[in-house]
Structures are given as structure tokens and as C-alpha cells.
Coordinates of C-alpha atoms in Angstrom, one line a residue:
X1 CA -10.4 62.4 45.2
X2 CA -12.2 60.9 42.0
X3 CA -10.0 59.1 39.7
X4 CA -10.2 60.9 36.2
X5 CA -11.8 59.8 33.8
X6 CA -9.3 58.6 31.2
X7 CA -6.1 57.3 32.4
X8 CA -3.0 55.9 31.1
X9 CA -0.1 54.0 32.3
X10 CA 3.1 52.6 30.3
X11 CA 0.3 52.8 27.0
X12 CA 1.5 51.3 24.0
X13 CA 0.1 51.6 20.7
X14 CA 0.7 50.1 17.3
X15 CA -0.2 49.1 14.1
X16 CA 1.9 45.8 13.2
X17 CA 5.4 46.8 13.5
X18 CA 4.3 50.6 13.3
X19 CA 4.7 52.3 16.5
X20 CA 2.3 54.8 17.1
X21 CA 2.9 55.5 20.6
X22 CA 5.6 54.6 23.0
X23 CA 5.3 53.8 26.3
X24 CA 3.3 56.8 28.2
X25 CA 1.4 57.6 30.8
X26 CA -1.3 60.2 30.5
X27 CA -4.5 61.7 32.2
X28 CA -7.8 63.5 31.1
X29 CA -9.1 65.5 34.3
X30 CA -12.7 65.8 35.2
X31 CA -14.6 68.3 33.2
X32 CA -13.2 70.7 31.3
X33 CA -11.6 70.6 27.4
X34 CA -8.4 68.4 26.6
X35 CA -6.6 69.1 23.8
X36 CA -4.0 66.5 22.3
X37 CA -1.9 68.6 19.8
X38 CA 1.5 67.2 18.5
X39 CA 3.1 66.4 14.4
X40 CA 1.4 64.6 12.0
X41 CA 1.1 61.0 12.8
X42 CA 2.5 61.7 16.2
X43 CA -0.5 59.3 18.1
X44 CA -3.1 61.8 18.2
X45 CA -6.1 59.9 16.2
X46 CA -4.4 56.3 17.8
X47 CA -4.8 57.7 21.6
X48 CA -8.7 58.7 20.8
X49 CA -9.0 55.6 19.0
X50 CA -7.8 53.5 22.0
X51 CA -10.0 55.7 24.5
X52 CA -12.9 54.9 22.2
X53 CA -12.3 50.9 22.9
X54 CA -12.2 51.0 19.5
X55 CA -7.8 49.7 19.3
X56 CA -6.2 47.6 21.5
X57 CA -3.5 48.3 23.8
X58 CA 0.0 46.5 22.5
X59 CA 1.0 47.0 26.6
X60 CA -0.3 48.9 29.2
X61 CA -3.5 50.2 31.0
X62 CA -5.9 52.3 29.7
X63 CA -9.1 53.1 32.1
X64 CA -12.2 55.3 31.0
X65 CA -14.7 55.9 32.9
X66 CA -13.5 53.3 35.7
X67 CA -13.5 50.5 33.6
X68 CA -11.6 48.9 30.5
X69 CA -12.4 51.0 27.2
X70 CA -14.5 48.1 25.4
X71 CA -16.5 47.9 28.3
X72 CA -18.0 51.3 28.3
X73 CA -18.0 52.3 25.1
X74 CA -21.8 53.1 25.2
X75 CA -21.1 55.6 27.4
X76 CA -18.3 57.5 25.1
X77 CA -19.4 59.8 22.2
X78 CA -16.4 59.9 19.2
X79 CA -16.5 62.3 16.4
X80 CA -14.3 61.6 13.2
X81 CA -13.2 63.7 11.2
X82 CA -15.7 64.1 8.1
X83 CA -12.8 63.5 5.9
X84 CA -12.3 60.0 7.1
X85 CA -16.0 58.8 6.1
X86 CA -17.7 58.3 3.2
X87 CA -19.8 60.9 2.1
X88 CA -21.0 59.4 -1.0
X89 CA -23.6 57.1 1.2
X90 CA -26.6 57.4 0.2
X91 CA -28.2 58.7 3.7
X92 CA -29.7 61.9 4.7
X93 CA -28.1 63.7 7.8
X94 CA -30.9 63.8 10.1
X95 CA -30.4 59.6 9.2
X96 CA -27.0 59.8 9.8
X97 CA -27.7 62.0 13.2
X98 CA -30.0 59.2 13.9
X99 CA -27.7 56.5 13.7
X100 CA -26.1 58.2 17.1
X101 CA -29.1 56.5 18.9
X102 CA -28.2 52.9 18.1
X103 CA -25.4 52.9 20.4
X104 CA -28.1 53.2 23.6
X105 CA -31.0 51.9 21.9
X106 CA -29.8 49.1 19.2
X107 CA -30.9 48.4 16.0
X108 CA -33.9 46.4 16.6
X109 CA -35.8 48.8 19.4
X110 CA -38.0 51.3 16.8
X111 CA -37.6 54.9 17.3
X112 CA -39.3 56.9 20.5
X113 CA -40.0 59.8 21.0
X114 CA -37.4 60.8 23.2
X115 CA -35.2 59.6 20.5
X116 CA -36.6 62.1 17.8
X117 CA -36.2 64.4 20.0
X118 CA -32.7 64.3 20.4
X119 CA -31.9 64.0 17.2
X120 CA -34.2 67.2 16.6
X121 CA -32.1 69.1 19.2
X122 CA -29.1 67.8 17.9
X123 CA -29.6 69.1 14.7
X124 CA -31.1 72.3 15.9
X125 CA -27.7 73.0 18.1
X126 CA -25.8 72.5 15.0
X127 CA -27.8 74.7 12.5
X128 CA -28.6 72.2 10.0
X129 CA -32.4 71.9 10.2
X130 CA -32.5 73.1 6.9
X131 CA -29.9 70.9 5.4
X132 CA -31.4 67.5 7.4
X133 CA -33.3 66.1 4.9
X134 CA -30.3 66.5 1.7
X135 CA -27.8 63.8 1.6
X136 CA -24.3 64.2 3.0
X137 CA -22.8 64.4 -1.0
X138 CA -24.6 67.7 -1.3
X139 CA -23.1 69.3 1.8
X140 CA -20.1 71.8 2.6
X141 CA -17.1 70.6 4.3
X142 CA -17.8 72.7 7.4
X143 CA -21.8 71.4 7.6
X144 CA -20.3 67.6 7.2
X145 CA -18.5 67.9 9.6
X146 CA -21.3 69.9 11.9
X147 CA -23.3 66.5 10.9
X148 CA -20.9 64.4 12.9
X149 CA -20.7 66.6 15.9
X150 CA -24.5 66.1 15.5
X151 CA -24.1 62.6 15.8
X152 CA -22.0 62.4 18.7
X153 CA -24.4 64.7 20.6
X154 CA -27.8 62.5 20.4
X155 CA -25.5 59.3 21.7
X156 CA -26.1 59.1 25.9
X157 CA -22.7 60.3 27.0
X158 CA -20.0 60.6 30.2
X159 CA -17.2 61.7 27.4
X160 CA -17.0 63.0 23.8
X161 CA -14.3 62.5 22.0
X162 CA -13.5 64.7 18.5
X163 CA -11.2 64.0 16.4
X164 CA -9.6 67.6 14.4
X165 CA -13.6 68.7 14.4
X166 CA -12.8 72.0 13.3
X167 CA -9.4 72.0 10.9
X168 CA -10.3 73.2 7.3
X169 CA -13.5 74.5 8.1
X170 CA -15.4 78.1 7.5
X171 CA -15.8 80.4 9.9
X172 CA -19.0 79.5 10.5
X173 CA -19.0 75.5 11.4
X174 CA -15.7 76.5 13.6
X175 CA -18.3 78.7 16.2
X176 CA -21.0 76.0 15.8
X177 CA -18.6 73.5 17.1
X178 CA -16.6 75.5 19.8
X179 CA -20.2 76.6 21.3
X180 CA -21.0 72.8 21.6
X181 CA -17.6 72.1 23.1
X182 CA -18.1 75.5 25.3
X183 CA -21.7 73.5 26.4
X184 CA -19.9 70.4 27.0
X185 CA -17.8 71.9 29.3
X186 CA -20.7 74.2 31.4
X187 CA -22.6 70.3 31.7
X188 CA -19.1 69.1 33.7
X189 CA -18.8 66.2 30.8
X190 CA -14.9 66.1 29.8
X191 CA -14.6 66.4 26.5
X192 CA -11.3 65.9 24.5
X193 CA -10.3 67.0 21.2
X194 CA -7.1 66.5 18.7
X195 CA -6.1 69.3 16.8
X196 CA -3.2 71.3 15.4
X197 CA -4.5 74.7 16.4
X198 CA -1.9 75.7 19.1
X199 CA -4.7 79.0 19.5
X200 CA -7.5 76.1 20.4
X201 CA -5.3 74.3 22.7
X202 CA -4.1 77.6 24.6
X203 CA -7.8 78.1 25.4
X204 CA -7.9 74.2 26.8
X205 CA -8.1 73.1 30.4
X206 CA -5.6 70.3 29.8
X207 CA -3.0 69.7 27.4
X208 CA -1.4 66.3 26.2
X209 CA 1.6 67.0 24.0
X210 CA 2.8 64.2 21.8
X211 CA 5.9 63.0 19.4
X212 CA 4.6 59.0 19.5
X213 CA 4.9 59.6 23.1
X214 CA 4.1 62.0 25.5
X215 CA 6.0 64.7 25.4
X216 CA 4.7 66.4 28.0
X217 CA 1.0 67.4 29.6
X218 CA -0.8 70.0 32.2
X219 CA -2.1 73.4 31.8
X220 CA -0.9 75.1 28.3
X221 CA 1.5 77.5 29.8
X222 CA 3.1 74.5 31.3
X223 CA 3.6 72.2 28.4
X224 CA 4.5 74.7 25.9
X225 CA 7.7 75.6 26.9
X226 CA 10.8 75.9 24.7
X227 CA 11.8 72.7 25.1
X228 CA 8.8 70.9 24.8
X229 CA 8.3 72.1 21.4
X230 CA 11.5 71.1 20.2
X231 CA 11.0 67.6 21.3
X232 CA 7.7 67.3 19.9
X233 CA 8.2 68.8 16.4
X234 CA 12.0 68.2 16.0
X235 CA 13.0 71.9 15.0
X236 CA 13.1 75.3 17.4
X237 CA 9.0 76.8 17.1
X238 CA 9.6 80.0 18.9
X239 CA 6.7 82.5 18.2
X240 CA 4.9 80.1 15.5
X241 CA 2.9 78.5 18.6
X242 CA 0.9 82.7 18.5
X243 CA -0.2 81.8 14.8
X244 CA -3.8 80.4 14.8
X245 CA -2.7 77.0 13.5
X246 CA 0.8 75.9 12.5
X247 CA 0.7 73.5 9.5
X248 CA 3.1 71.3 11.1
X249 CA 3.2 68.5 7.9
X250 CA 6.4 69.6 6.7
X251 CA 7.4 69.8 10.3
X252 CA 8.3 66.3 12.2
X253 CA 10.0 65.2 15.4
X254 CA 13.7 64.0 14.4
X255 CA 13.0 60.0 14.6
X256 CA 16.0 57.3 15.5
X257 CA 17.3 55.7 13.0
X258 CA 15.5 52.4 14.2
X259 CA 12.4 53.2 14.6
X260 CA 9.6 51.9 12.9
X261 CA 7.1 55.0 13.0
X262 CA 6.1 55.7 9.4
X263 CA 5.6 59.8 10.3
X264 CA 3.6 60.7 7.3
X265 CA 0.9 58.4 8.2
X266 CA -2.1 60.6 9.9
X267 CA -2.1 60.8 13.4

């Protein structure tokens, strides 16, 4: 069998004395959509971040894409949130969607063709043709965000990652981005995605359920279970996991007394 192409064994992250995440072990299959759902500041952001090669273990082993993260970073897409950048640059988004080519091409090598032309269908698949010549300041949440997904798509890529693409957003932006995910998928790249939509991660291939550990993962019927829950989020869910998304910010796993994870910091 092929190994998959993320995996994780006694994976430790932190951030000076902050744990993030305990010691786990975790796996991303081949193909399909992983979703990694769990409290705020539970590890979620700080997993993708390390899968990115773009934090450092504190222990463990982390392999993507048969190698160590740093080393095949090229070859992994990451979307931020659009809350976590700047949006007061002055740039244009089909400039920022352009920026997605540096990774493969550098920043010396001039623009192709085959370069415009990514970022053409890039923007095309997100519906912001219109919108590509404005600067990111003038934008809607939702089509900030689309920008980003944008961005991640013109990069040459064996993995995307996306970090809560779709929380806040209209209507709209949410189909954009579940039809790229949904053509993701149908290409056989894996693609994994943070969220706190419990509806999302019930449609997922593959679940990764986290407290600053892993709580449990597998197929969604298997990890959310009772118990799970209550381990992850500290308090009895029941039938909240059937709303669309559960705004789990007032809700926290029950930390020991001596730990050092700071749960209000994002995850």
C-alpha cells in the first residue's frame, strides 16, 4: 500500500511554553477531504501550520508527501484565512492570485504564458473576474476570502491546505469554495481543511478530532461518538453536532490545572 500523504507520529507542537498539541499521532489518507474540527485554540491552525513546513516540530515526525515538510513545501498549497492577512495592501487580487506562481516559478523568472493562464482560470473558478483588477480593501469578506482560495489554486500542487475557508462567509463564497474543494477531490489531490462546521465535516472523507491532542480520527460516524465529544469540548454536545456550525468559543475542553495551553488563543 502507498504511505499517505501526511503522517504523524508522537507530534508535538508549541509556541514557547504554550502547548498547542500533545503528543499525537495522526494520518491524512489519499484523496479525498479531511476535515480537522475541534475548540478554539485546540491545534487546528498549528497542525496545518506544521504540514505547511511552515512550524517546527517541538518532538516527533511529521512526513508529507514522503519527505520532511520544509522540504516539499513547493509542492503544498495553504490557504489562510482572509482574516489573518492584511487587506489594506495596496495590491490588486489578480496580483495577489499572481503571487501563487512564485512558489514554482520564483521571483526573478518573468511571467509566461502558462502562468497567466492559471491565474486567469484561477480567478475564473472563483468568480472574481470582475473584481480582479480592485484592491483587496474594496472587497466583501466572502470574495477575500475566494481571492485566497484563488491563490492556492494557480500554486503547482500534491496537497491544499485551507485554513476555516468558509466560516463567516455569504452564501455565495461558501458554494464557490466547496465546488473547488468538491474538484479537488474528483483530481484524487487530498485536500484538508480546519473548520468548526460539524455539517462540513460530516460530509468529509476523514476526520481528525482535536482538544490539543487527538482526540480521535476515521470516518465522521466514527469519531463523533458521545464520548469523543465530551473529551474534545469539555461539556455533553448531544444533538448540537446536527446544527450547521456550533460556535464552540464559549465552549472548551476542561484543561489540568498545570497545563500551559492558553485556550483562547486561535487554533
Amino acid at each position: 500500500m502507498s504511505r499517505p500523504p501526511v503522517s504523524g507520529s508522537g507530534v508535538v507542537l508549541t509556541y514557547g511554553d504554550r502547548l498547542a498539541l500533545a503528543e499525537s499521532n495522526f494520518e491524512v489518507p489519499a484523496g479525498g477531504l479531511t476535515v480537522l474540527i475541534g475548540p478554539n485554540g485546540s491545534g487546528k491552525s498549528s497542525v496545518l501550520a506544521a504540514v505547511a513546513g511552515l512550524h517546527r516540530l517541538s518532538a516527533g515526525t511529521l512526513t508529507v508527501l514522503g519527505d520532511v515538510p520544509r522540504a516539499v513545501r513547493s509542492r503544498v498549497a495553504l490557504v489562510p484565512q482572509s482574516t489573518r492577512v492584511n487587506d489594506a495592501l495596496p495590491v490588486t487580487v489578480r496580483e495577489v492570485v499572481t503571487m501563487g506562481r512564485y512558489a514554482a516559478m520564483g521571483m526573478v523568472r518573468p511571467l509566461g504564458q502558462a502562468d497567466r493562464d492559471a491565474v486567469d482560470e484561477a480567478l475564473a473558478r472563483l468568480d472574481l473576474e470582475s473584481v480582479s483588477g480592485l484592491h483587496l480593501r474594496e472587497l466583501s469578506g466572502g470574495q477575500r476570502q475566494r481571492v485566497f482560495v484563488a491563490q492556492g489554486l494557480v500554486q503547482p500542487r500534491d496537497l491544499l491546505l485551507m485554513d476555516e475557508p468558509t466560516t463567516a462567509l455569504d452564501v455565495v463564497s461558501i458554494q464557490e469554495i466547496h465546488e473547488v474543494v468538491a474538484e479537488e477531490r474528483e483530481a484524487g489531490r487530498p485536500v484538508v481543511v480546519t473548520t468548526h462546521d460539524f455539517a462540513e465535516a460530516r460530509r468529509a472523507d476523514h476526520v481528525i478530532l482535536l482538544a490539543n491532542r487527538v482526540v480521535a480520527q476515521g470516518a465522521p460516524a466514527t469519531v463523533f461518538t458521545a464520548d469523543n465529544l465530551a473529551a474534545a469540548y469539555g461539556f455533553d454536545v448531544g444533538d448540537l453536532t446536527d446544527q450547521v456550525h456550533l460556535d464552540d468559543a464559549a465552549h472548551r475542553p476542561a484543561y489540568p490545572r498545570h497545563s500551559h495551553i492558553e485556550p483562547r488563543r486561535p487554533g
